Amino acid sequence: MHDTAQPLTVLAASGDARAHRMRARFRLAILAAWIAVLPVLLYDVWIVDPLHDALAMVLNVAIWLVFTAEVIACAAVSVDPWGWLRRHPIELAIALATPPILLATG
């Protein structure tokens, strides 16, 4: 999923060195968001108190914003933004298919 397997010289030649550096900046936030997804979803399902329901929604929004911000930032700094998006379909799908509004309507 991450393009860390490619040497930086190859990334620089392909024009994605800036996007690679941007992904490195998001690495810790993405890891924290991935770790938080399941507990927050389980919390959201099991807790019926309106106050705690609101807390779960805030956490869901925060997680989604981390993933969406990474996609936007990496595509924005890439030399070929559309090419970056084509090479990272999973990240794009997470940002587009999982907005918290879908959880709110369910």
PDB file of N, CA and C in Angstrom:
ATOM      1  N   MET A   1       0.817  -1.173   0.000  1.00  0.00           N
ATOM      2  CA  MET A   1       0.000   0.000   0.000  1.00  0.00           C
ATOM      3  C   MET A   1       0.871   1.251   0.000  1.00  0.00           C
ATOM      4  N   HIS A   2       1.924   1.256   0.782  1.00  0.00           N
ATOM      5  CA  HIS A   2       2.814   2.407   0.780  1.00  0.00           C
ATOM      6  C   HIS A   2       3.923   2.183  -0.226  1.00  0.00           C
ATOM      7  N   ASP A   3       4.399   3.267  -0.814  1.00  0.00           N
ATOM      8  CA  ASP A   3       5.424   3.170  -1.825  1.00  0.00           C
ATOM      9  C   ASP A   3       6.822   3.309  -1.218  1.00  0.00           C
ATOM     10  N   THR A   4       7.027   2.824  -0.002  1.00  0.00           N
ATOM     11  CA  THR A   4       8.322   2.930   0.657  1.00  0.00           C
ATOM     12  C   THR A   4       9.321   1.927   0.109  1.00  0.00           C
ATOM     13  N   ALA A   5       8.868   0.928  -0.655  1.00  0.00           N
ATOM     14  CA  ALA A   5       9.775  -0.081  -1.191  1.00  0.00           C
ATOM     15  C   ALA A   5      10.632   0.487  -2.314  1.00  0.00           C
ATOM     16  N   GLN A   6      10.204   1.573  -2.923  1.00  0.00           N
ATOM     17  CA  GLN A   6      10.957   2.161  -4.017  1.00  0.00           C
ATOM     18  C   GLN A   6      12.003   3.126  -3.473  1.00  0.00           C
ATOM     19  N   PRO A   7      13.224   3.053  -4.029  1.00  0.00           N
ATOM     20  CA  PRO A   7      14.244   4.013  -3.595  1.00  0.00           C
ATOM     21  C   PRO A   7      13.829   5.433  -3.958  1.00  0.00           C
ATOM     22  N   LEU A   8      14.294   6.392  -3.176  1.00  0.00           N
ATOM     23  CA  LEU A   8      13.923   7.790  -3.398  1.00  0.00           C
ATOM     24  C   LEU A   8      14.379   8.277  -4.767  1.00  0.00           C
ATOM     25  N   THR A   9      15.500   7.749  -5.291  1.00  0.00           N
ATOM     26  CA  THR A   9      15.963   8.176  -6.614  1.00  0.00           C
ATOM     27  C   THR A   9      14.976   7.766  -7.699  1.00  0.00           C
ATOM     28  N   VAL A  10      14.369   6.589  -7.565  1.00  0.00           N
ATOM     29  CA  VAL A  10      13.363   6.154  -8.527  1.00  0.00           C
ATOM     30  C   VAL A  10      12.131   7.042  -8.410  1.00  0.00           C
ATOM     31  N   LEU A  11      11.741   7.370  -7.194  1.00  0.00           N
ATOM     32  CA  LEU A  11      10.590   8.239  -6.979  1.00  0.00           C
ATOM     33  C   LEU A  11      10.856   9.626  -7.548  1.00  0.00           C
ATOM     34  N   ALA A  12      12.070  10.134  -7.372  1.00  0.00           N
ATOM     35  CA  ALA A  12      12.412  11.449  -7.899  1.00  0.00           C
ATOM     36  C   ALA A  12      12.350  11.443  -9.415  1.00  0.00           C
ATOM     37  N   ALA A  13      12.809  10.362 -10.014  1.00  0.00           N
ATOM     38  CA  ALA A  13      12.778  10.261 -11.464  1.00  0.00           C
ATOM     39  C   ALA A  13      11.337  10.202 -11.974  1.00  0.00           C
ATOM     40  N   SER A  14      10.451   9.594 -11.209  1.00  0.00           N
ATOM     41  CA  SER A  14       9.060   9.483 -11.634  1.00  0.00           C
ATOM     42  C   SER A  14       8.261  10.734 -11.283  1.00  0.00           C
ATOM     43  N   GLY A  15       8.840  11.672 -10.551  1.00  0.00           N
ATOM     44  CA  GLY A  15       8.152  12.897 -10.189  1.00  0.00           C
ATOM     45  C   GLY A  15       7.328  12.789  -8.923  1.00  0.00           C
ATOM     46  N   ASP A  16       7.414  11.667  -8.208  1.00  0.00           N
ATOM     47  CA  ASP A  16       6.600  11.478  -7.017  1.00  0.00           C
ATOM     48  C   ASP A  16       7.392  11.629  -5.721  1.00  0.00           C
ATOM     49  N   ALA A  17       8.565  12.201  -5.767  1.00  0.00           N
ATOM     50  CA  ALA A  17       9.363  12.364  -4.554  1.00  0.00           C
ATOM     51  C   ALA A  17       8.639  13.251  -3.540  1.00  0.00           C
ATOM     52  N   ARG A  18       7.989  14.310  -4.018  1.00  0.00           N
ATOM     53  CA  ARG A  18       7.254  15.197  -3.093  1.00  0.00           C
ATOM     54  C   ARG A  18       6.074  14.468  -2.468  1.00  0.00           C
ATOM     55  N   ALA A  19       5.364  13.677  -3.269  1.00  0.00           N
ATOM     56  CA  ALA A  19       4.232  12.916  -2.726  1.00  0.00           C
ATOM     57  C   ALA A  19       4.731  11.877  -1.723  1.00  0.00           C
ATOM     58  N   HIS A  20       5.884  11.275  -1.999  1.00  0.00           N
ATOM     59  CA  HIS A  20       6.460  10.294  -1.074  1.00  0.00           C
ATOM     60  C   HIS A  20       6.808  10.957   0.264  1.00  0.00           C
ATOM     61  N   ARG A  21       7.402  12.137   0.203  1.00  0.00           N
ATOM     62  CA  ARG A  21       7.734  12.862   1.438  1.00  0.00           C
ATOM     63  C   ARG A  21       6.463  13.266   2.189  1.00  0.00           C
ATOM     64  N   MET A  22       5.409  13.632   1.459  1.00  0.00           N
ATOM     65  CA  MET A  22       4.149  13.999   2.098  1.00  0.00           C
ATOM     66  C   MET A  22       3.538  12.790   2.800  1.00  0.00           C
ATOM     67  N   ARG A  23       3.595  11.621   2.163  1.00  0.00           N
ATOM     68  CA  ARG A  23       3.073  10.406   2.791  1.00  0.00           C
ATOM     69  C   ARG A  23       3.861  10.087   4.054  1.00  0.00           C
ATOM     70  N   ALA A  24       5.166  10.334   4.035  1.00  0.00           N
ATOM     71  CA  ALA A  24       5.986  10.086   5.220  1.00  0.00           C
ATOM     72  C   ALA A  24       5.538  10.982   6.379  1.00  0.00           C
ATOM     73  N   ARG A  25       5.122  12.192   6.065  1.00  0.00           N
ATOM     74  CA  ARG A  25       4.635  13.107   7.111  1.00  0.00           C
ATOM     75  C   ARG A  25       3.335  12.604   7.732  1.00  0.00           C
ATOM     76  N   PHE A  26       2.529  11.921   6.940  1.00  0.00           N
ATOM     77  CA  PHE A  26       1.239  11.416   7.418  1.00  0.00           C
ATOM     78  C   PHE A  26       1.340  10.036   8.065  1.00  0.00           C
ATOM     79  N   ARG A  27       2.493   9.405   8.011  1.00  0.00           N
ATOM     80  CA  ARG A  27       2.634   8.006   8.428  1.00  0.00           C
ATOM     81  C   ARG A  27       2.097   7.744   9.842  1.00  0.00           C
ATOM     82  N   LEU A  28       2.474   8.541  10.810  1.00  0.00           N
ATOM     83  CA  LEU A  28       2.038   8.320  12.193  1.00  0.00           C
ATOM     84  C   LEU A  28       0.532   8.558  12.349  1.00  0.00           C
ATOM     85  N   ALA A  29       0.022   9.598  11.713  1.00  0.00           N
ATOM     86  CA  ALA A  29      -1.415   9.882  11.797  1.00  0.00           C
ATOM     87  C   ALA A  29      -2.227   8.768  11.141  1.00  0.00           C
ATOM     88  N   ILE A  30      -1.764   8.262  10.016  1.00  0.00           N
ATOM     89  CA  ILE A  30      -2.462   7.170   9.327  1.00  0.00           C
ATOM     90  C   ILE A  30      -2.436   5.910  10.190  1.00  0.00           C
ATOM     91  N   LEU A  31      -1.314   5.622  10.792  1.00  0.00           N
ATOM     92  CA  LEU A  31      -1.217   4.447  11.662  1.00  0.00           C
ATOM     93  C   LEU A  31      -2.197   4.565  12.834  1.00  0.00           C
ATOM     94  N   ALA A  32      -2.240   5.723  13.454  1.00  0.00           N
ATOM     95  CA  ALA A  32      -3.164   5.936  14.574  1.00  0.00           C
ATOM     96  C   ALA A  32      -4.621   5.801  14.113  1.00  0.00           C
ATOM     97  N   ALA A  33      -4.930   6.325  12.931  1.00  0.00           N
ATOM     98  CA  ALA A  33      -6.297   6.224  12.415  1.00  0.00           C
ATOM     99  C   ALA A  33      -6.664   4.778  12.116  1.00  0.00           C
ATOM    100  N   TRP A  34      -5.748   4.017  11.514  1.00  0.00           N
ATOM    101  CA  TRP A  34      -6.018   2.599  11.228  1.00  0.00           C
ATOM    102  C   TRP A  34      -6.259   1.826  12.528  1.00  0.00           C
ATOM    103  N   ILE A  35      -5.466   2.109  13.531  1.00  0.00           N
ATOM    104  CA  ILE A  35      -5.623   1.419  14.817  1.00  0.00           C
ATOM    105  C   ILE A  35      -6.957   1.789  15.469  1.00  0.00           C
ATOM    106  N   ALA A  36      -7.416   3.011  15.276  1.00  0.00           N
ATOM    107  CA  ALA A  36      -8.632   3.492  15.926  1.00  0.00           C
ATOM    108  C   ALA A  36      -9.917   3.061  15.228  1.00  0.00           C
ATOM    109  N   VAL A  37      -9.851   2.660  13.981  1.00  0.00           N
ATOM    110  CA  VAL A  37     -11.072   2.371  13.215  1.00  0.00           C
ATOM    111  C   VAL A  37     -11.954   1.324  13.888  1.00  0.00           C
ATOM    112  N   LEU A  38     -11.434   0.161  14.145  1.00  0.00           N
ATOM    113  CA  LEU A  38     -12.259  -0.921  14.689  1.00  0.00           C
ATOM    114  C   LEU A  38     -12.816  -0.602  16.082  1.00  0.00           C
ATOM    115  N   PRO A  39     -11.993  -0.141  17.020  1.00  0.00           N
ATOM    116  CA  PRO A  39     -12.568   0.192  18.332  1.00  0.00           C
ATOM    117  C   PRO A  39     -13.654   1.268  18.258  1.00  0.00           C
ATOM    118  N   VAL A  40     -13.472   2.264  17.409  1.00  0.00           N
ATOM    119  CA  VAL A  40     -14.467   3.328  17.303  1.00  0.00           C
ATOM    120  C   VAL A  40     -15.758   2.788  16.689  1.00  0.00           C
ATOM    121  N   LEU A  41     -15.642   1.947  15.670  1.00  0.00           N
ATOM    122  CA  LEU A  41     -16.847   1.365  15.074  1.00  0.00           C
ATOM    123  C   LEU A  41     -17.584   0.464  16.064  1.00  0.00           C
ATOM    124  N   LEU A  42     -16.842  -0.342  16.801  1.00  0.00           N
ATOM    125  CA  LEU A  42     -17.476  -1.192  17.810  1.00  0.00           C
ATOM    126  C   LEU A  42     -18.134  -0.354  18.899  1.00  0.00           C
ATOM    127  N   TYR A  43     -17.472   0.692  19.311  1.00  0.00           N
ATOM    128  CA  TYR A  43     -18.015   1.619  20.315  1.00  0.00           C
ATOM    129  C   TYR A  43     -19.315   2.222  19.792  1.00  0.00           C
ATOM    130  N   ASP A  44     -19.303   2.625  18.528  1.00  0.00           N
ATOM    131  CA  ASP A  44     -20.474   3.237  17.910  1.00  0.00           C
ATOM    132  C   ASP A  44     -21.656   2.269  17.860  1.00  0.00           C
ATOM    133  N   VAL A  45     -21.391   0.996  17.629  1.00  0.00           N
ATOM    134  CA  VAL A  45     -22.455  -0.008  17.526  1.00  0.00           C
ATOM    135  C   VAL A  45     -23.009  -0.372  18.901  1.00  0.00           C
ATOM    136  N   TRP A  46     -22.156  -0.504  19.888  1.00  0.00           N
ATOM    137  CA  TRP A  46     -22.567  -1.022  21.194  1.00  0.00           C
ATOM    138  C   TRP A  46     -23.117   0.022  22.150  1.00  0.00           C
ATOM    139  N   ILE A  47     -22.761   1.281  21.965  1.00  0.00           N
ATOM    140  CA  ILE A  47     -23.187   2.319  22.898  1.00  0.00           C
ATOM    141  C   ILE A  47     -24.443   3.003  22.346  1.00  0.00           C
ATOM    142  N   VAL A  48     -25.484   3.092  23.155  1.00  0.00           N
ATOM    143  CA  VAL A  48     -26.745   3.682  22.694  1.00  0.00           C
ATOM    144  C   VAL A  48     -27.037   5.039  23.325  1.00  0.00           C
ATOM    145  N   ASP A  49     -26.231   5.466  24.248  1.00  0.00           N
ATOM    146  CA  ASP A  49     -26.395   6.764  24.889  1.00  0.00           C
ATOM    147  C   ASP A  49     -26.126   7.871  23.857  1.00  0.00           C
ATOM    148  N   PRO A  50     -27.020   8.865  23.735  1.00  0.00           N
ATOM    149  CA  PRO A  50     -26.828   9.928  22.735  1.00  0.00           C
ATOM    150  C   PRO A  50     -25.515  10.700  22.886  1.00  0.00           C
ATOM    151  N   LEU A  51     -25.078  10.935  24.121  1.00  0.00           N
ATOM    152  CA  LEU A  51     -23.817  11.647  24.334  1.00  0.00           C
ATOM    153  C   LEU A  51     -22.649  10.840  23.781  1.00  0.00           C
ATOM    154  N   HIS A  52     -22.628   9.546  24.075  1.00  0.00           N
ATOM    155  CA  HIS A  52     -21.563   8.701  23.580  1.00  0.00           C
ATOM    156  C   HIS A  52     -21.679   8.472  22.073  1.00  0.00           C
ATOM    157  N   ASP A  53     -22.889   8.507  21.573  1.00  0.00           N
ATOM    158  CA  ASP A  53     -23.100   8.397  20.133  1.00  0.00           C
ATOM    159  C   ASP A  53     -22.476   9.594  19.417  1.00  0.00           C
ATOM    160  N   ALA A  54     -22.626  10.771  20.007  1.00  0.00           N
ATOM    161  CA  ALA A  54     -22.020  11.976  19.437  1.00  0.00           C
ATOM    162  C   ALA A  54     -20.495  11.884  19.475  1.00  0.00           C
ATOM    163  N   LEU A  55     -19.956  11.338  20.561  1.00  0.00           N
ATOM    164  CA  LEU A  55     -18.509  11.158  20.660  1.00  0.00           C
ATOM    165  C   LEU A  55     -18.005  10.208  19.578  1.00  0.00           C
ATOM    166  N   ALA A  56     -18.731   9.125  19.353  1.00  0.00           N
ATOM    167  CA  ALA A  56     -18.336   8.178  18.308  1.00  0.00           C
ATOM    168  C   ALA A  56     -18.356   8.853  16.941  1.00  0.00           C
ATOM    169  N   MET A  57     -19.352   9.702  16.688  1.00  0.00           N
ATOM    170  CA  MET A  57     -19.421  10.404  15.400  1.00  0.00           C
ATOM    171  C   MET A  57     -18.240  11.360  15.239  1.00  0.00           C
ATOM    172  N   VAL A  58     -17.879  12.063  16.293  1.00  0.00           N
ATOM    173  CA  VAL A  58     -16.721  12.969  16.233  1.00  0.00           C
ATOM    174  C   VAL A  58     -15.447  12.177  15.932  1.00  0.00           C
ATOM    175  N   LEU A  59     -15.279  11.037  16.577  1.00  0.00           N
ATOM    176  CA  LEU A  59     -14.099  10.198  16.318  1.00  0.00           C
ATOM    177  C   LEU A  59     -14.104   9.656  14.889  1.00  0.00           C
ATOM    178  N   ASN A  60     -15.272   9.255  14.382  1.00  0.00           N
ATOM    179  CA  ASN A  60     -15.371   8.786  13.001  1.00  0.00           C
ATOM    180  C   ASN A  60     -14.988   9.884  12.011  1.00  0.00           C
ATOM    181  N   VAL A  61     -15.451  11.094  12.271  1.00  0.00           N
ATOM    182  CA  VAL A  61     -15.105  12.225  11.404  1.00  0.00           C
ATOM    183  C   VAL A  61     -13.602  12.485  11.444  1.00  0.00           C
ATOM    184  N   ALA A  62     -13.011  12.444  12.624  1.00  0.00           N
ATOM    185  CA  ALA A  62     -11.567  12.676  12.754  1.00  0.00           C
ATOM    186  C   ALA A  62     -10.766  11.628  11.975  1.00  0.00           C
ATOM    187  N   ILE A  63     -11.162  10.374  12.084  1.00  0.00           N
ATOM    188  CA  ILE A  63     -10.470   9.303  11.359  1.00  0.00           C
ATOM    189  C   ILE A  63     -10.588   9.527   9.853  1.00  0.00           C
ATOM    190  N   TRP A  64     -11.795   9.825   9.394  1.00  0.00           N
ATOM    191  CA  TRP A  64     -12.010  10.039   7.966  1.00  0.00           C
ATOM    192  C   TRP A  64     -11.209  11.239   7.468  1.00  0.00           C
ATOM    193  N   LEU A  65     -11.145  12.303   8.267  1.00  0.00           N
ATOM    194  CA  LEU A  65     -10.384  13.488   7.864  1.00  0.00           C
ATOM    195  C   LEU A  65      -8.897  13.186   7.693  1.00  0.00           C
ATOM    196  N   VAL A  66      -8.354  12.316   8.530  1.00  0.00           N
ATOM    197  CA  VAL A  66      -6.940  11.942   8.396  1.00  0.00           C
ATOM    198  C   VAL A  66      -6.703  11.265   7.039  1.00  0.00           C
ATOM    199  N   PHE A  67      -7.534  10.277   6.711  1.00  0.00           N
ATOM    200  CA  PHE A  67      -7.369   9.569   5.440  1.00  0.00           C
ATOM    201  C   PHE A  67      -7.597  10.492   4.245  1.00  0.00           C
ATOM    202  N   THR A  68      -8.601  11.343   4.325  1.00  0.00           N
ATOM    203  CA  THR A  68      -8.912  12.254   3.220  1.00  0.00           C
ATOM    204  C   THR A  68      -7.830  13.319   3.064  1.00  0.00           C
ATOM    205  N   ALA A  69      -7.320  13.823   4.168  1.00  0.00           N
ATOM    206  CA  ALA A  69      -6.255  14.831   4.103  1.00  0.00           C
ATOM    207  C   ALA A  69      -5.005  14.260   3.451  1.00  0.00           C
ATOM    208  N   GLU A  70      -4.691  12.998   3.742  1.00  0.00           N
ATOM    209  CA  GLU A  70      -3.524  12.384   3.111  1.00  0.00           C
ATOM    210  C   GLU A  70      -3.702  12.313   1.599  1.00  0.00           C
ATOM    211  N   VAL A  71      -4.859  11.883   1.144  1.00  0.00           N
ATOM    212  CA  VAL A  71      -5.114  11.779  -0.294  1.00  0.00           C
ATOM    213  C   VAL A  71      -5.003  13.151  -0.956  1.00  0.00           C
ATOM    214  N   ILE A  72      -5.647  14.130  -0.371  1.00  0.00           N
ATOM    215  CA  ILE A  72      -5.634  15.477  -0.953  1.00  0.00           C
ATOM    216  C   ILE A  72      -4.219  16.048  -0.972  1.00  0.00           C
ATOM    217  N   ALA A  73      -3.504  15.929   0.137  1.00  0.00           N
ATOM    218  CA  ALA A  73      -2.158  16.497   0.224  1.00  0.00           C
ATOM    219  C   ALA A  73      -1.185  15.813  -0.740  1.00  0.00           C
ATOM    220  N   CYS A  74      -1.228  14.490  -0.785  1.00  0.00           N
ATOM    221  CA  CYS A  74      -0.299  13.765  -1.660  1.00  0.00           C
ATOM    222  C   CYS A  74      -0.592  14.030  -3.133  1.00  0.00           C
ATOM    223  N   ALA A  75      -1.862  14.066  -3.495  1.00  0.00           N
ATOM    224  CA  ALA A  75      -2.211  14.363  -4.886  1.00  0.00           C
ATOM    225  C   ALA A  75      -1.833  15.799  -5.234  1.00  0.00           C
ATOM    226  N   ALA A  76      -2.007  16.698  -4.281  1.00  0.00           N
ATOM    227  CA  ALA A  76      -1.711  18.113  -4.541  1.00  0.00           C
ATOM    228  C   ALA A  76      -0.231  18.368  -4.785  1.00  0.00           C
ATOM    229  N   VAL A  77       0.642  17.666  -4.075  1.00  0.00           N
ATOM    230  CA  VAL A  77       2.079  17.922  -4.252  1.00  0.00           C
ATOM    231  C   VAL A  77       2.695  17.066  -5.348  1.00  0.00           C
ATOM    232  N   SER A  78       1.975  16.075  -5.839  1.00  0.00           N
ATOM    233  CA  SER A  78       2.497  15.216  -6.894  1.00  0.00           C
ATOM    234  C   SER A  78       2.604  15.988  -8.212  1.00  0.00           C
ATOM    235  N   VAL A  79       3.600  15.652  -8.999  1.00  0.00           N
ATOM    236  CA  VAL A  79       3.758  16.268 -10.313  1.00  0.00           C
ATOM    237  C   VAL A  79       2.570  15.908 -11.202  1.00  0.00           C
ATOM    238  N   ASP A  80       2.078  14.691 -11.066  1.00  0.00           N
ATOM    239  CA  ASP A  80       0.923  14.204 -11.832  1.00  0.00           C
ATOM    240  C   ASP A  80      -0.165  13.775 -10.849  1.00  0.00           C
ATOM    241  N   PRO A  81      -1.021  14.703 -10.397  1.00  0.00           N
ATOM    242  CA  PRO A  81      -2.030  14.356  -9.395  1.00  0.00           C
ATOM    243  C   PRO A  81      -2.961  13.224  -9.821  1.00  0.00           C
ATOM    244  N   TRP A  82      -3.434  13.245 -11.052  1.00  0.00           N
ATOM    245  CA  TRP A  82      -4.323  12.175 -11.524  1.00  0.00           C
ATOM    246  C   TRP A  82      -3.588  10.851 -11.573  1.00  0.00           C
ATOM    247  N   GLY A  83      -2.323  10.887 -11.947  1.00  0.00           N
ATOM    248  CA  GLY A  83      -1.519   9.669 -11.939  1.00  0.00           C
ATOM    249  C   GLY A  83      -1.342   9.136 -10.531  1.00  0.00           C
ATOM    250  N   TRP A  84      -1.131  10.026  -9.574  1.00  0.00           N
ATOM    251  CA  TRP A  84      -1.004   9.585  -8.182  1.00  0.00           C
ATOM    252  C   TRP A  84      -2.295   8.914  -7.716  1.00  0.00           C
ATOM    253  N   LEU A  85      -3.423   9.510  -8.059  1.00  0.00           N
ATOM    254  CA  LEU A  85      -4.707   8.940  -7.668  1.00  0.00           C
ATOM    255  C   LEU A  85      -4.940   7.576  -8.325  1.00  0.00           C
ATOM    256  N   ARG A  86      -4.519   7.428  -9.591  1.00  0.00           N
ATOM    257  CA  ARG A  86      -4.658   6.126 -10.267  1.00  0.00           C
ATOM    258  C   ARG A  86      -3.767   5.069  -9.635  1.00  0.00           C
ATOM    259  N   ARG A  87      -2.609   5.466  -9.132  1.00  0.00           N
ATOM    260  CA  ARG A  87      -1.687   4.508  -8.519  1.00  0.00           C
ATOM    261  C   ARG A  87      -2.041   4.190  -7.062  1.00  0.00           C
ATOM    262  N   HIS A  88      -2.976   4.906  -6.477  1.00  0.00           N
ATOM    263  CA  HIS A  88      -3.373   4.697  -5.078  1.00  0.00           C
ATOM    264  C   HIS A  88      -4.895   4.572  -4.972  1.00  0.00           C
ATOM    265  N   PRO A  89      -5.464   3.569  -5.631  1.00  0.00           N
ATOM    266  CA  PRO A  89      -6.933   3.456  -5.642  1.00  0.00           C
ATOM    267  C   PRO A  89      -7.534   3.124  -4.272  1.00  0.00           C
ATOM    268  N   ILE A  90      -6.807   2.412  -3.432  1.00  0.00           N
ATOM    269  CA  ILE A  90      -7.359   2.064  -2.116  1.00  0.00           C
ATOM    270  C   ILE A  90      -7.505   3.312  -1.253  1.00  0.00           C
ATOM    271  N   GLU A  91      -6.486   4.151  -1.238  1.00  0.00           N
ATOM    272  CA  GLU A  91      -6.561   5.387  -0.461  1.00  0.00           C
ATOM    273  C   GLU A  91      -7.705   6.267  -0.962  1.00  0.00           C
ATOM    274  N   LEU A  92      -7.842   6.359  -2.288  1.00  0.00           N
ATOM    275  CA  LEU A  92      -8.912   7.160  -2.871  1.00  0.00           C
ATOM    276  C   LEU A  92     -10.278   6.579  -2.520  1.00  0.00           C
ATOM    277  N   ALA A  93     -10.412   5.257  -2.575  1.00  0.00           N
ATOM    278  CA  ALA A  93     -11.684   4.606  -2.248  1.00  0.00           C
ATOM    279  C   ALA A  93     -12.059   4.842  -0.787  1.00  0.00           C
ATOM    280  N   ILE A  94     -11.088   4.786   0.101  1.00  0.00           N
ATOM    281  CA  ILE A  94     -11.367   5.037   1.520  1.00  0.00           C
ATOM    282  C   ILE A  94     -11.886   6.457   1.712  1.00  0.00           C
ATOM    283  N   ALA A  95     -11.251   7.408   1.050  1.00  0.00           N
ATOM    284  CA  ALA A  95     -11.665   8.804   1.203  1.00  0.00           C
ATOM    285  C   ALA A  95     -13.049   9.053   0.598  1.00  0.00           C
ATOM    286  N   LEU A  96     -13.333   8.439  -0.543  1.00  0.00           N
ATOM    287  CA  LEU A  96     -14.599   8.703  -1.229  1.00  0.00           C
ATOM    288  C   LEU A  96     -15.766   7.861  -0.718  1.00  0.00           C
ATOM    289  N   ALA A  97     -15.498   6.629  -0.325  1.00  0.00           N
ATOM    290  CA  ALA A  97     -16.585   5.700  -0.006  1.00  0.00           C
ATOM    291  C   ALA A  97     -16.933   5.632   1.474  1.00  0.00           C
ATOM    292  N   THR A  98     -16.161   6.284   2.336  1.00  0.00           N
ATOM    293  CA  THR A  98     -16.425   6.143   3.769  1.00  0.00           C
ATOM    294  C   THR A  98     -16.644   7.462   4.501  1.00  0.00           C
ATOM    295  N   PRO A  99     -17.267   8.446   3.871  1.00  0.00           N
ATOM    296  CA  PRO A  99     -17.501   9.673   4.642  1.00  0.00           C
ATOM    297  C   PRO A  99     -18.442   9.389   5.807  1.00  0.00           C
ATOM    298  N   PRO A 100     -18.225  10.039   6.935  1.00  0.00           N
ATOM    299  CA  PRO A 100     -19.027   9.775   8.138  1.00  0.00           C
ATOM    300  C   PRO A 100     -20.517  10.025   7.945  1.00  0.00           C
ATOM    301  N   ILE A 101     -20.906  10.812   6.968  1.00  0.00           N
ATOM    302  CA  ILE A 101     -22.326  11.055   6.738  1.00  0.00           C
ATOM    303  C   ILE A 101     -23.051   9.757   6.419  1.00  0.00           C
ATOM    304  N   LEU A 102     -22.345   8.774   5.838  1.00  0.00           N
ATOM    305  CA  LEU A 102     -22.951   7.463   5.574  1.00  0.00           C
ATOM    306  C   LEU A 102     -23.296   6.755   6.873  1.00  0.00           C
ATOM    307  N   LEU A 103     -22.455   6.919   7.895  1.00  0.00           N
ATOM    308  CA  LEU A 103     -22.743   6.308   9.196  1.00  0.00           C
ATOM    309  C   LEU A 103     -23.900   7.021   9.892  1.00  0.00           C
ATOM    310  N   ALA A 104     -24.007   8.302   9.689  1.00  0.00           N
ATOM    311  CA  ALA A 104     -25.053   9.081  10.349  1.00  0.00           C
ATOM    312  C   ALA A 104     -26.442   8.735   9.799  1.00  0.00           C
ATOM    313  N   THR A 105     -26.495   8.354   8.536  1.00  0.00           N
ATOM    314  CA  THR A 105     -27.790   8.055   7.929  1.00  0.00           C
ATOM    315  C   THR A 105     -28.206   6.616   8.141  1.00  0.00           C
ATOM    316  N   GLY A 106     -27.272   5.757   8.642  1.00  0.00           N
ATOM    317  CA  GLY A 106     -27.560   4.342   8.781  1.00  0.00           C
ATOM    318  C   GLY A 106     -28.258   3.957  10.006  1.00  0.00           C
TER     319      GLY A 106
END
